[in-house]
């Protein structure tokens, strides 16, 4: 596994409340880290929401693997898979970053990745795509996909 800054790995993500960018020590992800500006919790026990503004920087500046669920609110299979994505986020805190991207709202990002069907799950490592799966998949398959990073 790659390391930076003397072995400390970081997650880079935007506060869901005040939109300020924060760098979180991956080792401390489960300790309910707080936003440096507004003091609200970063809520890493559930998938973080990405959009066109936050996607690129989060992926590029997060040292642990990032799994992104490209979904839409109207998509039935996405709803079926959502609880698995939630569980994965809870269980991999600090080892991975689990995120969701609404393909209707973040059309620029979704278009850039040539998403052909939803849900599509893509795993990124060091800012690069390393694995992709289209269609709703069970939790074990999500874990397996993340394992490719
Ligand atoms: Zn904040």
PDB file of C-alpha atoms and ligand atoms in Angstrom:
ATOM      1  CA  UNK A   1       0.000   0.000   0.000  1.00  0.00           C
ATOM      2  CA  UNK A   2       1.285   3.464  -0.856  1.00  0.00           C
ATOM      3  CA  UNK A   3       2.043   5.901   1.891  1.00  0.00           C
ATOM      4  CA  UNK A   4       2.708   9.607   2.056  1.00  0.00           C
ATOM      5  CA  UNK A   5       3.960  11.992   4.698  1.00  0.00           C
ATOM      6  CA  UNK A   6       5.896   9.486   6.816  1.00  0.00           C
ATOM      7  CA  UNK A   7       3.308   6.780   6.607  1.00  0.00           C
ATOM      8  CA  UNK A   8       0.226   8.840   7.295  1.00  0.00           C
ATOM      9  CA  UNK A   9      -2.550   8.362   4.779  1.00  0.00           C
ATOM     10  CA  UNK A  10      -5.193  11.001   4.337  1.00  0.00           C
ATOM     11  CA  UNK A  11      -8.699  11.351   3.026  1.00  0.00           C
ATOM     12  CA  UNK A  12      -9.471  14.651   1.336  1.00  0.00           C
ATOM     13  CA  UNK A  13     -13.110  15.540   1.418  1.00  0.00           C
ATOM     14  CA  UNK A  14     -15.514  18.421   1.597  1.00  0.00           C
ATOM     15  CA  UNK A  15     -17.631  19.001   4.685  1.00  0.00           C
ATOM     16  CA  UNK A  16     -21.226  18.077   3.821  1.00  0.00           C
ATOM     17  CA  UNK A  17     -22.482  20.995   5.942  1.00  0.00           C
ATOM     18  CA  UNK A  18     -20.277  24.019   5.125  1.00  0.00           C
ATOM     19  CA  UNK A  19     -18.467  22.739   1.959  1.00  0.00           C
ATOM     20  CA  UNK A  20     -15.011  23.431   3.408  1.00  0.00           C
ATOM     21  CA  UNK A  21     -12.257  21.059   2.287  1.00  0.00           C
ATOM     22  CA  UNK A  22     -10.746  18.945   5.049  1.00  0.00           C
ATOM     23  CA  UNK A  23      -7.856  16.522   5.204  1.00  0.00           C
ATOM     24  CA  UNK A  24      -8.575  13.648   7.549  1.00  0.00           C
ATOM     25  CA  UNK A  25      -5.982  11.222   8.895  1.00  0.00           C
ATOM     26  CA  UNK A  26      -7.147   7.806   7.674  1.00  0.00           C
ATOM     27  CA  UNK A  27      -6.159   6.237  10.994  1.00  0.00           C
ATOM     28  CA  UNK A  28      -8.598   8.528  12.758  1.00  0.00           C
ATOM     29  CA  UNK A  29     -11.494   8.160  10.336  1.00  0.00           C
ATOM     30  CA  UNK A  30     -13.489   6.067  12.796  1.00  0.00           C
ATOM     31  CA  UNK A  31     -13.034   8.587  15.633  1.00  0.00           C
ATOM     32  CA  UNK A  32     -15.740  10.889  14.274  1.00  0.00           C
ATOM     33  CA  UNK A  33     -13.373  13.572  12.936  1.00  0.00           C
ATOM     34  CA  UNK A  34     -14.818  17.070  12.878  1.00  0.00           C
ATOM     35  CA  UNK A  35     -14.750  19.710  10.172  1.00  0.00           C
ATOM     36  CA  UNK A  36     -11.934  22.186  10.862  1.00  0.00           C
ATOM     37  CA  UNK A  37     -14.223  25.111  10.073  1.00  0.00           C
ATOM     38  CA  UNK A  38     -17.753  24.414  11.318  1.00  0.00           C
ATOM     39  CA  UNK A  39     -16.959  21.659  13.836  1.00  0.00           C
ATOM     40  CA  UNK A  40     -19.643  19.303  12.558  1.00  0.00           C
ATOM     41  CA  UNK A  41     -18.771  15.588  12.218  1.00  0.00           C
ATOM     42  CA  UNK A  42     -17.451  14.305   8.881  1.00  0.00           C
ATOM     43  CA  UNK A  43     -19.794  11.242   8.980  1.00  0.00           C
ATOM     44  CA  UNK A  44     -17.458   8.659   7.481  1.00  0.00           C
ATOM     45  CA  UNK A  45     -19.594   5.747   8.688  1.00  0.00           C
ATOM     46  CA  UNK A  46     -21.795   6.257   5.617  1.00  0.00           C
ATOM     47  CA  UNK A  47     -21.118   6.979   1.933  1.00  0.00           C
ATOM     48  CA  UNK A  48     -20.068  10.571   1.272  1.00  0.00           C
ATOM     49  CA  UNK A  49     -21.870  12.430  -1.520  1.00  0.00           C
ATOM     50  CA  UNK A  50     -19.777  13.647  -4.425  1.00  0.00           C
ATOM     51  CA  UNK A  51     -20.759  16.121  -7.138  1.00  0.00           C
ATOM     52  CA  UNK A  52     -19.142  17.787 -10.156  1.00  0.00           C
ATOM     53  CA  UNK A  53     -17.329  20.256  -7.896  1.00  0.00           C
ATOM     54  CA  UNK A  54     -15.964  17.799  -5.329  1.00  0.00           C
ATOM     55  CA  UNK A  55     -15.346  14.644  -7.350  1.00  0.00           C
ATOM     56  CA  UNK A  56     -11.920  15.221  -8.951  1.00  0.00           C
ATOM     57  CA  UNK A  57     -10.157  16.618  -5.891  1.00  0.00           C
ATOM     58  CA  UNK A  58     -11.564  13.963  -3.543  1.00  0.00           C
ATOM     59  CA  UNK A  59     -10.415  11.160  -5.843  1.00  0.00           C
ATOM     60  CA  UNK A  60      -7.004  12.709  -6.544  1.00  0.00           C
ATOM     61  CA  UNK A  61      -6.087  13.675  -2.985  1.00  0.00           C
ATOM     62  CA  UNK A  62      -7.335  10.664  -1.041  1.00  0.00           C
ATOM     63  CA  UNK A  63      -4.605   8.116  -0.323  1.00  0.00           C
ATOM     64  CA  UNK A  64      -6.860   5.142   0.403  1.00  0.00           C
ATOM     65  CA  UNK A  65      -8.914   3.416  -2.337  1.00  0.00           C
ATOM     66  CA  UNK A  66     -12.155   5.213  -3.223  1.00  0.00           C
ATOM     67  CA  UNK A  67     -15.239   3.266  -4.279  1.00  0.00           C
ATOM     68  CA  UNK A  68     -17.881   5.370  -6.037  1.00  0.00           C
ATOM     69  CA  UNK A  69     -21.475   4.260  -6.593  1.00  0.00           C
ATOM     70  CA  UNK A  70     -22.774   6.079  -9.690  1.00  0.00           C
ATOM     71  CA  UNK A  71     -26.537   6.008  -9.150  1.00  0.00           C
ATOM     72  CA  UNK A  72     -29.820   7.842  -9.756  1.00  0.00           C
ATOM     73  CA  UNK A  73     -32.834   8.324  -7.504  1.00  0.00           C
ATOM     74  CA  UNK A  74     -35.261   6.750 -10.003  1.00  0.00           C
ATOM     75  CA  UNK A  75     -33.172   3.605 -10.473  1.00  0.00           C
ATOM     76  CA  UNK A  76     -34.612   0.479  -8.821  1.00  0.00           C
ATOM     77  CA  UNK A  77     -31.451  -1.644  -8.914  1.00  0.00           C
ATOM     78  CA  UNK A  78     -29.554   1.287  -7.363  1.00  0.00           C
ATOM     79  CA  UNK A  79     -31.989   1.237  -4.425  1.00  0.00           C
ATOM     80  CA  UNK A  80     -31.446  -2.503  -4.075  1.00  0.00           C
ATOM     81  CA  UNK A  81     -27.692  -2.035  -3.881  1.00  0.00           C
ATOM     82  CA  UNK A  82     -27.738   1.058  -1.618  1.00  0.00           C
ATOM     83  CA  UNK A  83     -27.844  -0.843   1.723  1.00  0.00           C
ATOM     84  CA  UNK A  84     -24.745  -2.811   0.678  1.00  0.00           C
ATOM     85  CA  UNK A  85     -22.911   0.400  -0.151  1.00  0.00           C
ATOM     86  CA  UNK A  86     -23.931   1.786   3.258  1.00  0.00           C
ATOM     87  CA  UNK A  87     -22.616  -1.332   5.020  1.00  0.00           C
ATOM     88  CA  UNK A  88     -19.370  -1.198   3.081  1.00  0.00           C
ATOM     89  CA  UNK A  89     -18.820   2.421   4.157  1.00  0.00           C
ATOM     90  CA  UNK A  90     -19.347   1.495   7.805  1.00  0.00           C
ATOM     91  CA  UNK A  91     -17.061  -1.520   7.656  1.00  0.00           C
ATOM     92  CA  UNK A  92     -14.162   0.017   5.716  1.00  0.00           C
ATOM     93  CA  UNK A  93     -13.809   3.358   7.554  1.00  0.00           C
ATOM     94  CA  UNK A  94     -10.185   4.482   7.365  1.00  0.00           C
ATOM     95  CA  UNK A  95      -9.175   1.721   4.928  1.00  0.00           C
ATOM     96  CA  UNK A  96     -11.245   3.010   2.034  1.00  0.00           C
ATOM     97  CA  UNK A  97     -13.521   5.892   1.169  1.00  0.00           C
ATOM     98  CA  UNK A  98     -17.000   4.940  -0.026  1.00  0.00           C
ATOM     99  CA  UNK A  99     -18.863   7.578  -2.001  1.00  0.00           C
ATOM    100  CA  UNK A 100     -22.009   8.087  -4.062  1.00  0.00           C
ATOM    101  CA  UNK A 101     -22.492  10.240  -7.108  1.00  0.00           C
ATOM    102  CA  UNK A 102     -25.958  11.191  -8.364  1.00  0.00           C
ATOM    103  CA  UNK A 103     -25.582  10.843 -12.152  1.00  0.00           C
ATOM    104  CA  UNK A 104     -28.528  13.182 -12.811  1.00  0.00           C
ATOM    105  CA  UNK A 105     -27.027  16.008 -10.783  1.00  0.00           C
ATOM    106  CA  UNK A 106     -23.369  15.392 -11.630  1.00  0.00           C
ATOM    107  CA  UNK A 107     -23.770  14.908 -15.374  1.00  0.00           C
ATOM    108  CA  UNK A 108     -20.364  16.320 -16.235  1.00  0.00           C
ATOM    109  CA  UNK A 109     -18.553  13.752 -14.108  1.00  0.00           C
ATOM    110  CA  UNK A 110     -20.814  10.865 -15.093  1.00  0.00           C
ATOM    111  CA  UNK A 111     -20.390  11.819 -18.772  1.00  0.00           C
ATOM    112  CA  UNK A 112     -16.627  11.921 -18.388  1.00  0.00           C
ATOM    113  CA  UNK A 113     -16.584   8.324 -17.198  1.00  0.00           C
ATOM    114  CA  UNK A 114     -18.778   7.093 -20.014  1.00  0.00           C
ATOM    115  CA  UNK A 115     -21.291   5.503 -17.645  1.00  0.00           C
ATOM    116  CA  UNK A 116     -23.429   3.187 -19.766  1.00  0.00           C
ATOM    117  CA  UNK A 117     -25.802   1.902 -17.136  1.00  0.00           C
ATOM    118  CA  UNK A 118     -26.538   2.448 -13.496  1.00  0.00           C
ATOM    119  CA  UNK A 119     -25.660   1.536 -10.952  1.00  0.00           C
ATOM    120  CA  UNK A 120     -22.019   1.547 -11.992  1.00  0.00           C
ATOM    121  CA  UNK A 121     -19.420   1.052  -9.303  1.00  0.00           C
ATOM    122  CA  UNK A 122     -15.900   2.336  -9.949  1.00  0.00           C
ATOM    123  CA  UNK A 123     -12.893   1.900  -7.674  1.00  0.00           C
ATOM    124  CA  UNK A 124     -10.111   4.509  -7.797  1.00  0.00           C
ATOM    125  CA  UNK A 125      -6.592   4.322  -6.397  1.00  0.00           C
ATOM    126  CA  UNK A 126      -4.229   7.274  -6.507  1.00  0.00           C
ATOM    127  CA  UNK A 127      -6.726   9.150  -8.671  1.00  0.00           C
ATOM    128  CA  UNK A 128      -6.938   6.425 -11.325  1.00  0.00           C
ATOM    129  CA  UNK A 129      -9.718   3.982 -12.150  1.00  0.00           C
ATOM    130  CA  UNK A 130      -8.636   0.449 -11.237  1.00  0.00           C
ATOM    131  CA  UNK A 131     -11.899  -1.502 -11.362  1.00  0.00           C
ATOM    132  CA  UNK A 132     -15.432  -1.071 -12.648  1.00  0.00           C
ATOM    133  CA  UNK A 133     -18.672  -3.040 -12.502  1.00  0.00           C
ATOM    134  CA  UNK A 134     -21.975  -2.118 -14.119  1.00  0.00           C
ATOM    135  CA  UNK A 135     -25.243  -3.344 -12.598  1.00  0.00           C
ATOM    136  CA  UNK A 136     -26.397  -3.988  -9.041  1.00  0.00           C
ATOM    137  CA  UNK A 137     -24.025  -6.363  -7.285  1.00  0.00           C
ATOM    138  CA  UNK A 138     -24.178  -8.020  -3.864  1.00  0.00           C
ATOM    139  CA  UNK A 139     -22.044  -6.837  -0.992  1.00  0.00           C
ATOM    140  CA  UNK A 140     -19.451  -9.614  -1.395  1.00  0.00           C
ATOM    141  CA  UNK A 141     -18.891  -8.444  -4.975  1.00  0.00           C
ATOM    142  CA  UNK A 142     -18.432  -4.843  -3.802  1.00  0.00           C
ATOM    143  CA  UNK A 143     -15.816  -6.021  -1.305  1.00  0.00           C
ATOM    144  CA  UNK A 144     -14.105  -7.982  -4.073  1.00  0.00           C
ATOM    145  CA  UNK A 145     -14.125  -4.966  -6.403  1.00  0.00           C
ATOM    146  CA  UNK A 146     -12.599  -2.766  -3.693  1.00  0.00           C
ATOM    147  CA  UNK A 147      -9.965  -5.456  -3.158  1.00  0.00           C
ATOM    148  CA  UNK A 148      -8.631  -4.790  -6.661  1.00  0.00           C
ATOM    149  CA  UNK A 149      -7.244  -1.432  -5.535  1.00  0.00           C
TER     150      UNK A 149
HETATM  151 ZN1  LIG B   1     -17.900  22.156   7.930  1.00  0.00          ZN
END
